[in-house]
Amino acid sequence: MATQVVIGAQWGDEGKGKIVDVLTEQAQWVVRYQGGNNAGHTVKVGDEKFVLHLVPSGILHAGKKSVIGHGVVVDPIGLVSELKGLQERDIDCTGRFFLSDRAHVVFSYHKAIDAAREEAASKAGSSIGTTRRGIGPTYGDKVTRKGLRLGELVRADAAERVKARFVERNEIIKALGGEALDVDAHTAEVMAAAEVLRPFVADTVVLLHEARQAGDKILFEGAQGTMLDIDYGSYPFVTSSSPTSGGAATGSGVPPNRIENVVGVCKAYTTRVGEGPFPTEDFNEDGQRMGEIGHEFGATTGRSRRCGWFDAVVARYAVMVNGVDQWAITKLDVLDTFETIKLAVAYEVDGERIENMPADTELFARCTPIYEEVPGWQSDTTGITSFEDLPAAAVSFLDRVTELTGAKVGIVSVGPRRAQTFNRP
Ligand code: GDP
């Protein structure tokens, strides 16, 4: 198998970082294709914990090459501090980390605009809960053809153009009720970061094409999840990019017919950060317990995640739009102590049963889950290292997931460590 995409099947935070980390063993290249440093992967290697926001987690494997494709928006200052953090832990990026020259730059004015808009929206009660990292405004600029790409930022004469942008955007920030930014200081800061990034900037479309020609295996690492996709998610409570498998092609330059396998990462339950509909959200003890046992706090924002039961409607939809070939079910261990486990098999809205995800977000918000209950296994799975050793009730639960979603379970995860992951034979 040459190319594989790992996508989140829910609202992000499914544990993609860890699954990518495990699958990286078989790949030579790991590629990010969308999002920005609003994402956060937590990867545990031995007892060391790494939180990566932009750099693909493949960097933690000696000899593997990592690429940030052009579908990603790059905050140069954030990226430099991430690279510095890796360097401090003796992870060398030289010659094995590449940044697309076509990737758009996130400037601090994007962040200021993001924050000012969210502030105003929150006063009006219409906040969408962005991470205020400037991701949405940067994609906005890209689409309206007002953005600046990394290839241009690292040119020797870029400072003047960058400065002019800050002057212009300050007017917008002020109009939104925010405070104008210090043009010289912000320009100097971003140009210093550009200097550090210059050696990593490359035409990654050609690079990945040549890698494929040479027979290398490429692994795509999705950030966020299907339900946050700009097209497929619960709009407008979504991210500004395409985390679904199609985004891997448009965001990297590797054509869709060269992507051969899609791994859908899905928790054994569901979580969501920020605003927006979430039919299986559990406001009672069960949801609280999932949050506590699963340590459901965002890697990037520290925000606590909303928790609830597995939603087969969402998972089925993820299979549909991503072409999921196999599931990686994570955090199965979080359900270890539950007596009964619920799965939403369909929704009910206005007295009618619906099987598929509605496009209308207002309708989606009114959907209530129709649950099916299965017995819990009530035993500790965190020490299990092979599928055969899983309790029968856990296997039944996973079988039910397959029946309800139409995709087989290929990988099971019972803890944050690499060793706590195994395949279903
Ligand atoms: P990502 O953005 O999809 O990679 O997800 P996050 O990194 O935000 O969240 C996953 C969190 O769950 C991390 O802290 C992981 O270390 C942890 N994790 C991943 N898989 C498992 C698992 O199977 N069980 C438990 N208990 N934790 C896990």
XYZ file of C-alpha atoms and ligand atoms in Angstrom:
453
model
C 0.000 0.000 0.000
C 1.408 3.334 -1.033
C -0.717 6.131 0.372
C -3.038 6.234 3.344
C -5.132 8.989 4.943
C -6.001 9.156 8.611
C -9.104 11.251 9.230
C -11.168 12.132 12.295
C -14.690 10.753 12.008
C -16.273 12.901 14.718
C -15.643 16.453 15.958
C -11.867 16.133 16.226
C -9.745 14.998 19.191
C -10.394 11.363 18.269
C -6.769 10.430 18.982
C -5.574 10.770 15.381
C -2.115 11.831 16.536
C -1.541 8.519 18.210
C -2.913 6.432 15.334
C -0.764 8.387 12.874
C 2.184 7.832 15.148
C 1.602 4.069 15.077
C 0.997 3.924 11.297
C 4.071 6.022 10.596
C 6.183 2.895 11.140
C 5.158 1.783 7.650
C 5.522 5.140 5.861
C 8.421 7.271 4.717
C 6.475 10.551 4.592
C 3.866 12.078 6.901
C 1.851 14.985 5.489
C -0.515 17.523 7.041
C -3.001 18.814 4.455
C -5.382 21.257 6.164
C -6.034 23.335 9.254
C -3.499 25.303 11.195
C -2.204 25.475 14.707
C -5.789 25.399 15.950
C -5.298 21.646 15.977
C -3.337 19.862 18.629
C -2.110 16.320 18.673
C -0.891 14.715 21.835
C 1.505 11.839 21.306
C 3.071 9.801 24.059
C 6.395 8.170 23.263
C 7.457 6.082 26.228
C 6.873 8.436 29.135
C 7.476 11.569 27.084
C 4.495 13.631 26.053
C 4.625 15.723 22.881
C 1.955 18.237 21.923
C 2.236 19.153 18.262
C 0.112 21.823 16.628
C 1.499 22.152 13.108
C 4.409 19.796 12.626
C 3.227 16.322 11.582
C 3.827 13.779 14.316
C 6.022 11.776 11.914
C 8.805 14.078 13.040
C 9.023 12.038 16.248
C 10.250 9.049 14.207
C 13.906 9.197 13.254
C 14.431 9.114 9.505
C 10.823 9.879 8.528
C 10.075 12.963 6.478
C 7.336 15.427 7.394
C 5.514 17.833 5.105
C 3.137 20.714 5.721
C 1.120 20.845 2.516
C -0.420 23.923 0.915
C -3.872 23.192 2.332
C -2.516 24.132 5.753
C -2.336 27.738 6.961
C 0.911 28.444 8.759
C 1.486 30.759 11.685
C 5.239 31.378 11.309
C 5.729 32.487 14.899
C 3.852 29.497 16.296
C 5.737 27.152 13.999
C 9.134 28.512 14.976
C 8.363 28.011 18.644
C 7.209 24.460 17.914
C 10.427 23.716 16.007
C 12.431 25.179 18.858
C 10.627 22.911 21.309
C 11.522 19.885 19.172
C 15.130 20.993 18.894
C 15.359 21.356 22.668
C 14.329 17.729 22.909
C 17.013 16.758 20.387
C 14.680 16.177 17.471
C 16.486 17.342 14.367
C 14.288 18.653 11.546
C 17.049 19.442 9.061
C 16.478 17.760 5.706
C 13.362 15.984 6.898
C 10.826 18.728 7.395
C 9.335 20.598 4.424
C 6.904 23.473 4.215
C 4.839 24.171 1.123
C 5.682 27.440 -0.595
C 1.986 27.620 -1.524
C 0.739 27.476 2.086
C -0.923 30.667 3.280
C 0.512 32.653 6.169
C -1.407 33.380 9.366
C -0.438 36.860 10.567
C -1.120 38.340 13.968
C -3.702 40.605 12.315
C -5.676 37.496 11.398
C -5.677 36.537 15.050
C -6.720 40.043 16.114
C -9.562 40.020 13.564
C -10.610 36.526 14.691
C -10.686 37.637 18.341
C -12.530 40.904 17.623
C -15.178 39.080 15.561
C -15.657 36.376 18.194
C -15.872 39.020 20.908
C -18.570 40.911 19.012
C -20.386 37.676 18.166
C -20.289 36.477 21.733
C -21.897 39.740 22.875
C -24.600 39.154 20.274
C -24.979 35.532 21.421
C -23.851 34.118 18.068
C -20.316 32.953 18.848
C -19.125 29.871 16.936
C -16.356 29.146 19.434
C -13.257 29.578 17.267
C -9.857 29.042 18.857
C -8.990 32.669 17.963
C -5.826 31.536 16.204
C -6.679 33.472 13.058
C -7.350 30.355 11.011
C -10.770 31.388 9.641
C -9.642 34.892 8.586
C -6.553 33.414 6.882
C -8.621 30.961 4.822
C -10.988 33.880 4.133
C -8.103 35.895 2.717
C -6.945 32.905 0.689
C -10.324 32.485 -0.973
C -10.855 36.193 -1.569
C -7.319 36.322 -3.014
C -5.955 38.655 -0.385
C -3.609 36.218 1.288
C 0.159 35.921 1.307
C 1.883 32.606 0.752
C 4.962 31.300 2.494
C 6.982 31.389 -0.713
C 6.415 35.147 -0.819
C 6.994 35.683 2.896
C 10.504 34.229 2.742
C 11.609 36.491 -0.140
C 14.320 38.967 0.801
C 12.103 41.973 0.016
C 8.945 40.829 1.825
C 9.089 43.167 4.848
C 7.665 46.237 3.110
C 4.699 44.319 1.754
C 4.033 42.745 5.115
C 4.153 46.131 6.774
C 1.616 47.574 4.339
C -0.713 44.712 5.170
C -0.547 45.461 8.885
C -1.340 49.133 8.212
C -4.348 48.195 6.090
C -5.651 45.515 8.466
C -5.358 47.769 11.483
C -8.281 49.741 10.049
C -10.385 46.590 9.995
C -9.354 45.652 13.534
C -10.313 49.102 14.773
C -13.629 48.993 12.924
C -14.382 45.689 14.659
C -13.736 47.304 18.045
C -10.266 45.823 18.538
C -6.993 47.563 19.286
C -4.597 48.478 16.447
C -1.373 46.439 16.329
C 2.126 47.935 16.514
C 3.049 47.692 12.829
C 6.835 47.755 13.167
C 7.010 45.334 16.067
C 4.662 42.828 14.445
C 6.417 43.060 11.085
C 9.811 42.519 12.683
C 8.544 39.531 14.636
C 7.073 37.751 11.624
C 10.094 38.520 9.424
C 12.403 37.041 12.060
C 10.296 33.881 12.018
C 10.374 33.813 8.200
C 14.154 33.829 8.359
C 14.138 30.683 10.499
C 11.607 28.969 8.222
C 13.269 29.808 4.885
C 15.427 26.659 4.684
C 12.380 24.443 5.100
C 10.249 26.052 2.369
C 9.981 23.935 -0.777
C 7.710 23.017 -3.673
C 6.157 20.114 -1.815
C 3.875 19.192 -4.730
C 6.931 18.141 -6.735
C 8.586 16.641 -3.685
C 5.621 14.369 -2.964
C 5.255 13.485 -6.633
C 8.873 12.385 -6.760
C 8.494 10.478 -3.509
C 5.568 8.562 -4.984
C 7.482 7.882 -8.180
C 10.257 6.434 -6.068
C 7.743 4.096 -4.408
C 7.767 5.767 -0.994
C 4.754 5.378 1.219
C 2.919 8.585 2.195
C 0.695 8.925 5.233
C -1.707 11.857 5.449
C -2.567 13.190 8.853
C -5.952 14.891 9.093
C -6.582 17.477 11.778
C -9.989 18.236 13.332
C -12.731 15.911 12.078
C -15.515 15.209 9.609
C -18.168 17.036 11.617
C -15.985 20.149 11.594
C -15.433 20.058 7.825
C -16.359 23.316 6.107
C -18.728 21.455 3.741
C -19.794 18.351 5.640
C -19.879 19.677 9.195
C -22.646 21.418 11.108
C -22.173 24.761 9.380
C -21.400 27.398 10.644
C -20.044 25.573 13.712
C -17.170 24.187 11.676
C -13.554 24.821 10.880
C -12.509 26.677 7.726
C -10.845 23.792 5.915
C -11.519 20.272 4.608
C -10.418 17.666 7.170
C -12.171 14.905 5.190
C -10.203 12.572 2.942
C -10.761 14.663 -0.210
C -8.854 17.486 1.475
C -5.747 15.304 1.431
C -5.670 15.541 -2.352
C -6.465 19.242 -2.723
C -4.265 20.177 0.213
C -1.148 18.300 -0.844
C -1.100 17.870 -4.614
C -1.268 14.080 -4.449
C -4.185 13.213 -6.771
C -7.304 11.469 -5.371
C -6.789 8.328 -7.445
C -3.397 7.868 -5.817
C -4.840 7.767 -2.309
C -5.497 4.138 -1.600
C -6.694 3.673 1.935
C -8.695 5.714 4.417
C -8.501 5.083 8.154
C -11.335 6.675 10.131
C -10.412 7.462 13.711
C -13.347 7.365 16.066
C -13.647 7.309 19.832
C -15.766 4.628 21.446
C -17.893 7.569 22.598
C -18.155 11.161 21.325
C -16.756 14.538 22.296
C -17.032 18.039 20.957
C -15.289 21.313 21.769
C -16.950 24.659 21.256
C -20.458 25.549 20.216
C -22.896 23.767 17.944
C -25.244 20.808 17.905
C -24.196 17.493 19.451
C -27.171 15.089 19.653
C -25.634 12.450 21.937
C -24.182 14.942 24.415
C -24.737 13.642 27.934
C -25.239 16.370 30.524
C -25.435 13.939 33.408
C -23.137 11.652 35.303
C -22.212 9.466 32.307
C -20.919 12.399 30.253
C -19.051 13.747 33.251
C -17.465 10.358 33.886
C -16.318 10.057 30.263
C -14.735 13.495 30.523
C -12.917 12.653 33.733
C -11.712 9.193 32.760
C -10.855 10.282 29.216
C -9.112 13.519 30.313
C -11.213 15.426 27.840
C -9.468 18.774 27.772
C -8.230 20.354 24.524
C -4.487 20.022 23.738
C -4.454 23.499 22.177
C -6.940 25.493 24.204
C -7.316 23.589 27.480
C -11.074 23.904 27.029
C -13.046 21.036 28.503
C -14.796 18.922 25.920
C -18.493 18.113 25.852
C -18.984 14.323 26.108
C -21.610 11.782 25.123
C -22.303 8.355 23.665
C -21.158 6.865 20.363
C -23.193 8.265 17.494
C -23.584 5.804 14.625
C -25.381 8.421 12.507
C -22.264 10.583 12.600
C -19.994 7.580 12.038
C -22.057 6.339 9.076
C -21.900 9.784 7.544
C -18.131 9.807 8.043
C -17.902 6.476 6.207
C -19.986 7.950 3.393
C -18.029 11.154 2.830
C -14.516 9.891 3.541
C -14.734 6.407 2.074
C -13.533 4.936 5.371
C -11.928 1.549 4.671
C -11.328 0.705 8.301
C -11.949 2.148 11.730
C -9.381 2.880 14.362
C -11.525 2.867 17.523
C -9.756 4.796 20.251
C -10.315 5.244 23.963
C -12.183 1.980 24.331
C -10.666 1.853 27.838
C -12.630 4.947 28.880
C -15.784 2.818 28.841
C -14.218 0.058 31.000
C -16.278 0.844 34.096
C -19.669 1.443 32.512
C -22.365 -1.100 33.239
C -24.230 -0.458 30.023
C -23.066 1.311 26.897
C -25.281 3.268 24.574
C -25.018 3.726 20.824
C -27.210 6.153 18.907
C -28.546 4.213 15.932
C -30.733 6.961 14.441
C -32.306 10.300 15.383
C -35.792 11.432 16.066
C -36.966 14.859 15.072
C -40.508 16.248 14.936
C -41.854 12.766 15.630
C -39.978 11.217 12.695
C -37.075 8.784 12.650
C -34.121 9.806 10.487
C -31.154 7.641 9.612
C -28.871 10.222 7.986
C -27.141 13.390 9.023
C -29.326 16.376 8.119
C -27.623 19.237 6.288
C -29.844 21.767 8.049
C -27.997 22.675 11.233
C -31.129 24.009 12.902
C -32.829 20.669 12.276
C -29.716 18.811 13.427
C -29.814 20.787 16.682
C -33.313 19.496 17.341
C -32.443 15.832 16.697
C -32.592 13.535 19.678
C -30.784 10.214 19.592
C -32.515 6.860 19.414
C -30.329 4.659 21.575
C -29.569 1.020 21.669
C -27.931 -0.373 24.798
C -25.305 -3.082 24.989
C -23.741 -4.588 28.129
C -20.455 -3.088 29.298
C -17.436 -5.328 29.912
C -16.583 -3.826 33.311
C -12.969 -4.863 33.312
C -9.679 -3.067 32.788
C -8.585 -3.177 29.128
C -5.561 -0.889 29.420
C -3.097 -3.764 29.723
C -4.450 -5.616 26.692
C -2.096 -5.835 23.722
C -3.952 -8.088 21.302
C -7.479 -8.291 19.966
C -7.953 -11.885 21.145
C -7.625 -10.771 24.761
C -10.465 -8.240 24.648
C -13.500 -9.130 26.783
C -16.363 -10.637 24.763
C -18.646 -7.671 25.524
C -16.051 -5.272 24.098
C -15.817 -7.360 20.916
C -19.623 -7.316 20.658
C -19.605 -3.543 20.998
C -17.036 -3.237 18.195
C -19.035 -5.661 16.039
C -22.082 -3.490 16.552
C -20.093 -0.446 15.444
C -19.256 -2.278 12.216
C -22.853 -3.359 11.645
C -24.184 0.134 12.205
C -21.602 1.949 10.102
C -20.610 -0.458 7.344
C -16.872 -0.195 7.989
C -14.772 -2.841 9.672
C -12.735 -2.200 12.805
C -9.076 -2.527 11.874
C -7.337 -0.933 14.848
C -8.256 -0.731 18.534
C -6.716 1.590 21.087
C -6.956 1.126 24.843
C -4.626 3.814 26.148
C -2.440 6.724 25.107
C 0.765 4.723 24.517
C 1.933 3.208 21.255
C 1.939 -0.227 22.884
C -1.741 0.121 23.798
C -2.796 -0.253 20.173
C -3.467 -3.444 18.243
C -4.997 -4.637 15.001
C -8.071 -6.730 14.580
C -6.842 -9.796 12.758
P -6.143 14.193 18.058
O -6.136 15.647 17.798
O -7.221 13.494 17.273
O -4.813 13.543 17.901
O -6.580 13.968 19.564
P -5.954 14.605 20.898
O -4.507 14.447 20.911
O -6.536 15.938 21.160
O -6.681 13.677 21.954
C -6.374 12.409 22.134
C -5.969 12.247 23.589
O -6.312 10.972 24.001
C -4.485 12.361 23.811
O -4.256 12.889 25.082
C -4.009 10.921 23.725
O -2.838 10.679 24.446
C -5.174 10.210 24.321
N -5.449 8.899 23.773
C -5.316 8.477 22.493
N -5.743 7.213 22.376
C -6.184 6.847 23.610
C -6.800 5.657 24.125
O -7.029 4.688 23.413
N -7.136 5.672 25.446
C -6.912 6.736 26.255
N -7.287 6.649 27.534
N -6.336 7.855 25.805
C -5.997 7.911 24.496
